């Protein structure tokens, strides 16, 4: 198992989720996330990947929730392709929020079973 490959897993998985290829029902998923973050004026929109919980943010649209389910099914496969075991991540989340300068920030944060943190700003 290559712990160093958690870096591309966390970064690339989040980038894919908020990227231009995640399109469902005539709209990009990031549009819903960015719109909700804008309404919250600095309060974070959090998507909890691991540990998985059925209780996601109640303000997420049904489209975003459907996309989360699809991506959760894909996460173990992506981890396996990178030579890592997703079970070795103790937690993993994506945060979307508006900064003080009124730009949208997407951040991926995860921790492994050795206590290492993987934290990345995702740029579109």
PDB file of C-alpha atoms in Angstrom:
ATOM      1  CA  UNK A   1       0.000   0.000   0.000  1.00  0.00           C
ATOM      2  CA  UNK A   2       1.395   3.386  -1.009  1.00  0.00           C
ATOM      3  CA  UNK A   3       0.351   6.071   1.451  1.00  0.00           C
ATOM      4  CA  UNK A   4       1.912   8.701  -0.808  1.00  0.00           C
ATOM      5  CA  UNK A   5      -0.850   7.992  -3.332  1.00  0.00           C
ATOM      6  CA  UNK A   6      -3.484   9.387  -1.001  1.00  0.00           C
ATOM      7  CA  UNK A   7      -2.411  12.820  -2.237  1.00  0.00           C
ATOM      8  CA  UNK A   8      -3.559  12.239  -5.849  1.00  0.00           C
ATOM      9  CA  UNK A   9      -6.624  10.316  -4.664  1.00  0.00           C
ATOM     10  CA  UNK A  10      -7.910  13.123  -2.452  1.00  0.00           C
ATOM     11  CA  UNK A  11      -7.020  15.876  -4.894  1.00  0.00           C
ATOM     12  CA  UNK A  12      -8.174  14.211  -8.114  1.00  0.00           C
ATOM     13  CA  UNK A  13     -11.370  12.746  -6.659  1.00  0.00           C
ATOM     14  CA  UNK A  14     -12.487  16.138  -5.338  1.00  0.00           C
ATOM     15  CA  UNK A  15     -11.404  17.873  -8.538  1.00  0.00           C
ATOM     16  CA  UNK A  16     -13.488  15.428 -10.544  1.00  0.00           C
ATOM     17  CA  UNK A  17     -16.520  15.935  -8.294  1.00  0.00           C
ATOM     18  CA  UNK A  18     -16.491  19.728  -8.632  1.00  0.00           C
ATOM     19  CA  UNK A  19     -15.193  19.732 -12.196  1.00  0.00           C
ATOM     20  CA  UNK A  20     -16.754  20.232 -15.590  1.00  0.00           C
ATOM     21  CA  UNK A  21     -17.366  16.538 -16.220  1.00  0.00           C
ATOM     22  CA  UNK A  22     -19.811  16.124 -13.325  1.00  0.00           C
ATOM     23  CA  UNK A  23     -22.983  17.050 -15.171  1.00  0.00           C
ATOM     24  CA  UNK A  24     -26.414  15.765 -14.168  1.00  0.00           C
ATOM     25  CA  UNK A  25     -29.927  16.651 -15.301  1.00  0.00           C
ATOM     26  CA  UNK A  26     -28.846  19.555 -17.494  1.00  0.00           C
ATOM     27  CA  UNK A  27     -26.589  21.302 -15.008  1.00  0.00           C
ATOM     28  CA  UNK A  28     -23.084  21.045 -13.561  1.00  0.00           C
ATOM     29  CA  UNK A  29     -22.930  19.881  -9.944  1.00  0.00           C
ATOM     30  CA  UNK A  30     -20.498  22.656  -9.041  1.00  0.00           C
ATOM     31  CA  UNK A  31     -23.171  25.210  -9.978  1.00  0.00           C
ATOM     32  CA  UNK A  32     -25.444  23.946  -7.196  1.00  0.00           C
ATOM     33  CA  UNK A  33     -22.551  23.860  -4.729  1.00  0.00           C
ATOM     34  CA  UNK A  34     -21.316  27.353  -5.608  1.00  0.00           C
ATOM     35  CA  UNK A  35     -24.843  28.767  -5.452  1.00  0.00           C
ATOM     36  CA  UNK A  36     -25.409  27.276  -1.990  1.00  0.00           C
ATOM     37  CA  UNK A  37     -22.012  28.527  -0.782  1.00  0.00           C
ATOM     38  CA  UNK A  38     -22.900  32.011  -2.031  1.00  0.00           C
ATOM     39  CA  UNK A  39     -26.151  31.993  -0.078  1.00  0.00           C
ATOM     40  CA  UNK A  40     -24.316  30.975   3.069  1.00  0.00           C
ATOM     41  CA  UNK A  41     -21.925  33.941   2.943  1.00  0.00           C
ATOM     42  CA  UNK A  42     -18.845  32.190   4.316  1.00  0.00           C
ATOM     43  CA  UNK A  43     -20.436  29.225   6.062  1.00  0.00           C
ATOM     44  CA  UNK A  44     -19.103  26.039   4.524  1.00  0.00           C
ATOM     45  CA  UNK A  45     -20.946  23.523   2.406  1.00  0.00           C
ATOM     46  CA  UNK A  46     -19.474  20.208   3.538  1.00  0.00           C
ATOM     47  CA  UNK A  47     -19.652  16.894   1.746  1.00  0.00           C
ATOM     48  CA  UNK A  48     -18.628  14.090   4.076  1.00  0.00           C
ATOM     49  CA  UNK A  49     -17.156  11.258   2.018  1.00  0.00           C
ATOM     50  CA  UNK A  50     -15.684   9.211   4.853  1.00  0.00           C
ATOM     51  CA  UNK A  51     -16.878   8.051   7.206  1.00  0.00           C
ATOM     52  CA  UNK A  52     -19.936   7.840   5.024  1.00  0.00           C
ATOM     53  CA  UNK A  53     -23.144   8.982   6.605  1.00  0.00           C
ATOM     54  CA  UNK A  54     -26.618   9.093   5.120  1.00  0.00           C
ATOM     55  CA  UNK A  55     -27.017  12.493   6.793  1.00  0.00           C
ATOM     56  CA  UNK A  56     -25.425  14.892   4.325  1.00  0.00           C
ATOM     57  CA  UNK A  57     -25.982  18.640   4.478  1.00  0.00           C
ATOM     58  CA  UNK A  58     -29.801  19.016   4.356  1.00  0.00           C
ATOM     59  CA  UNK A  59     -29.557  21.993   1.987  1.00  0.00           C
ATOM     60  CA  UNK A  60     -27.834  20.001  -0.762  1.00  0.00           C
ATOM     61  CA  UNK A  61     -29.975  19.569  -3.852  1.00  0.00           C
ATOM     62  CA  UNK A  62     -31.230  16.120  -4.826  1.00  0.00           C
ATOM     63  CA  UNK A  63     -28.974  16.323  -7.882  1.00  0.00           C
ATOM     64  CA  UNK A  64     -25.907  16.822  -5.692  1.00  0.00           C
ATOM     65  CA  UNK A  65     -26.973  13.981  -3.385  1.00  0.00           C
ATOM     66  CA  UNK A  66     -27.408  11.661  -6.385  1.00  0.00           C
ATOM     67  CA  UNK A  67     -23.959  12.638  -7.612  1.00  0.00           C
ATOM     68  CA  UNK A  68     -22.476  11.993  -4.155  1.00  0.00           C
ATOM     69  CA  UNK A  69     -23.930   8.469  -4.222  1.00  0.00           C
ATOM     70  CA  UNK A  70     -22.439   7.845  -7.662  1.00  0.00           C
ATOM     71  CA  UNK A  71     -19.021   9.144  -6.593  1.00  0.00           C
ATOM     72  CA  UNK A  72     -19.076   7.131  -3.355  1.00  0.00           C
ATOM     73  CA  UNK A  73     -19.481   3.993  -5.466  1.00  0.00           C
ATOM     74  CA  UNK A  74     -16.490   5.061  -7.565  1.00  0.00           C
ATOM     75  CA  UNK A  75     -14.168   6.028  -4.675  1.00  0.00           C
ATOM     76  CA  UNK A  76     -12.955   2.484  -3.775  1.00  0.00           C
ATOM     77  CA  UNK A  77     -12.227   1.731  -7.433  1.00  0.00           C
ATOM     78  CA  UNK A  78     -10.223   4.927  -7.865  1.00  0.00           C
ATOM     79  CA  UNK A  79      -8.303   4.173  -4.652  1.00  0.00           C
ATOM     80  CA  UNK A  80      -7.543   0.654  -5.837  1.00  0.00           C
ATOM     81  CA  UNK A  81      -6.295   1.961  -9.187  1.00  0.00           C
ATOM     82  CA  UNK A  82      -3.854   4.189  -7.278  1.00  0.00           C
ATOM     83  CA  UNK A  83      -2.672   1.350  -5.059  1.00  0.00           C
ATOM     84  CA  UNK A  84      -4.227   2.607  -1.829  1.00  0.00           C
ATOM     85  CA  UNK A  85      -6.866   1.182   0.467  1.00  0.00           C
ATOM     86  CA  UNK A  86      -9.709   3.597   1.048  1.00  0.00           C
ATOM     87  CA  UNK A  87     -10.249   1.897   4.437  1.00  0.00           C
ATOM     88  CA  UNK A  88      -6.964   3.477   5.579  1.00  0.00           C
ATOM     89  CA  UNK A  89      -8.582   6.939   5.419  1.00  0.00           C
ATOM     90  CA  UNK A  90     -10.166   7.752   8.757  1.00  0.00           C
ATOM     91  CA  UNK A  91     -12.023  10.758   7.351  1.00  0.00           C
ATOM     92  CA  UNK A  92     -12.390  12.654   4.102  1.00  0.00           C
ATOM     93  CA  UNK A  93     -14.499  15.675   3.245  1.00  0.00           C
ATOM     94  CA  UNK A  94     -14.894  18.395   0.649  1.00  0.00           C
ATOM     95  CA  UNK A  95     -15.600  21.966   1.728  1.00  0.00           C
ATOM     96  CA  UNK A  96     -17.009  24.666  -0.535  1.00  0.00           C
ATOM     97  CA  UNK A  97     -17.227  28.248   0.708  1.00  0.00           C
ATOM     98  CA  UNK A  98     -16.959  31.917  -0.227  1.00  0.00           C
ATOM     99  CA  UNK A  99     -13.786  33.663   0.937  1.00  0.00           C
ATOM    100  CA  UNK A 100     -13.567  37.178   2.343  1.00  0.00           C
ATOM    101  CA  UNK A 101     -12.549  38.340  -1.137  1.00  0.00           C
ATOM    102  CA  UNK A 102     -15.810  36.845  -2.470  1.00  0.00           C
ATOM    103  CA  UNK A 103     -14.227  34.047  -4.451  1.00  0.00           C
ATOM    104  CA  UNK A 104     -15.314  30.419  -4.257  1.00  0.00           C
ATOM    105  CA  UNK A 105     -12.929  28.048  -2.505  1.00  0.00           C
ATOM    106  CA  UNK A 106     -13.039  24.260  -2.747  1.00  0.00           C
ATOM    107  CA  UNK A 107     -10.920  22.370  -0.264  1.00  0.00           C
ATOM    108  CA  UNK A 108     -10.300  18.631   0.086  1.00  0.00           C
ATOM    109  CA  UNK A 109      -9.293  17.393   3.538  1.00  0.00           C
ATOM    110  CA  UNK A 110      -8.525  13.814   4.580  1.00  0.00           C
ATOM    111  CA  UNK A 111      -6.632  11.964   7.306  1.00  0.00           C
ATOM    112  CA  UNK A 112      -5.115   8.517   7.154  1.00  0.00           C
ATOM    113  CA  UNK A 113      -4.811   5.885   9.866  1.00  0.00           C
ATOM    114  CA  UNK A 114      -1.264   7.081  10.633  1.00  0.00           C
ATOM    115  CA  UNK A 115      -2.492  10.593  11.469  1.00  0.00           C
ATOM    116  CA  UNK A 116      -1.249  12.271   8.281  1.00  0.00           C
ATOM    117  CA  UNK A 117      -3.382  15.071   6.860  1.00  0.00           C
ATOM    118  CA  UNK A 118      -4.000  15.626   3.164  1.00  0.00           C
ATOM    119  CA  UNK A 119      -5.376  19.112   2.567  1.00  0.00           C
ATOM    120  CA  UNK A 120      -5.620  20.727  -0.852  1.00  0.00           C
ATOM    121  CA  UNK A 121      -7.221  23.753  -2.426  1.00  0.00           C
ATOM    122  CA  UNK A 122      -8.861  22.620  -5.649  1.00  0.00           C
ATOM    123  CA  UNK A 123      -8.562  25.063  -8.535  1.00  0.00           C
ATOM    124  CA  UNK A 124     -10.931  24.789 -11.487  1.00  0.00           C
TER     125      UNK A 124
END
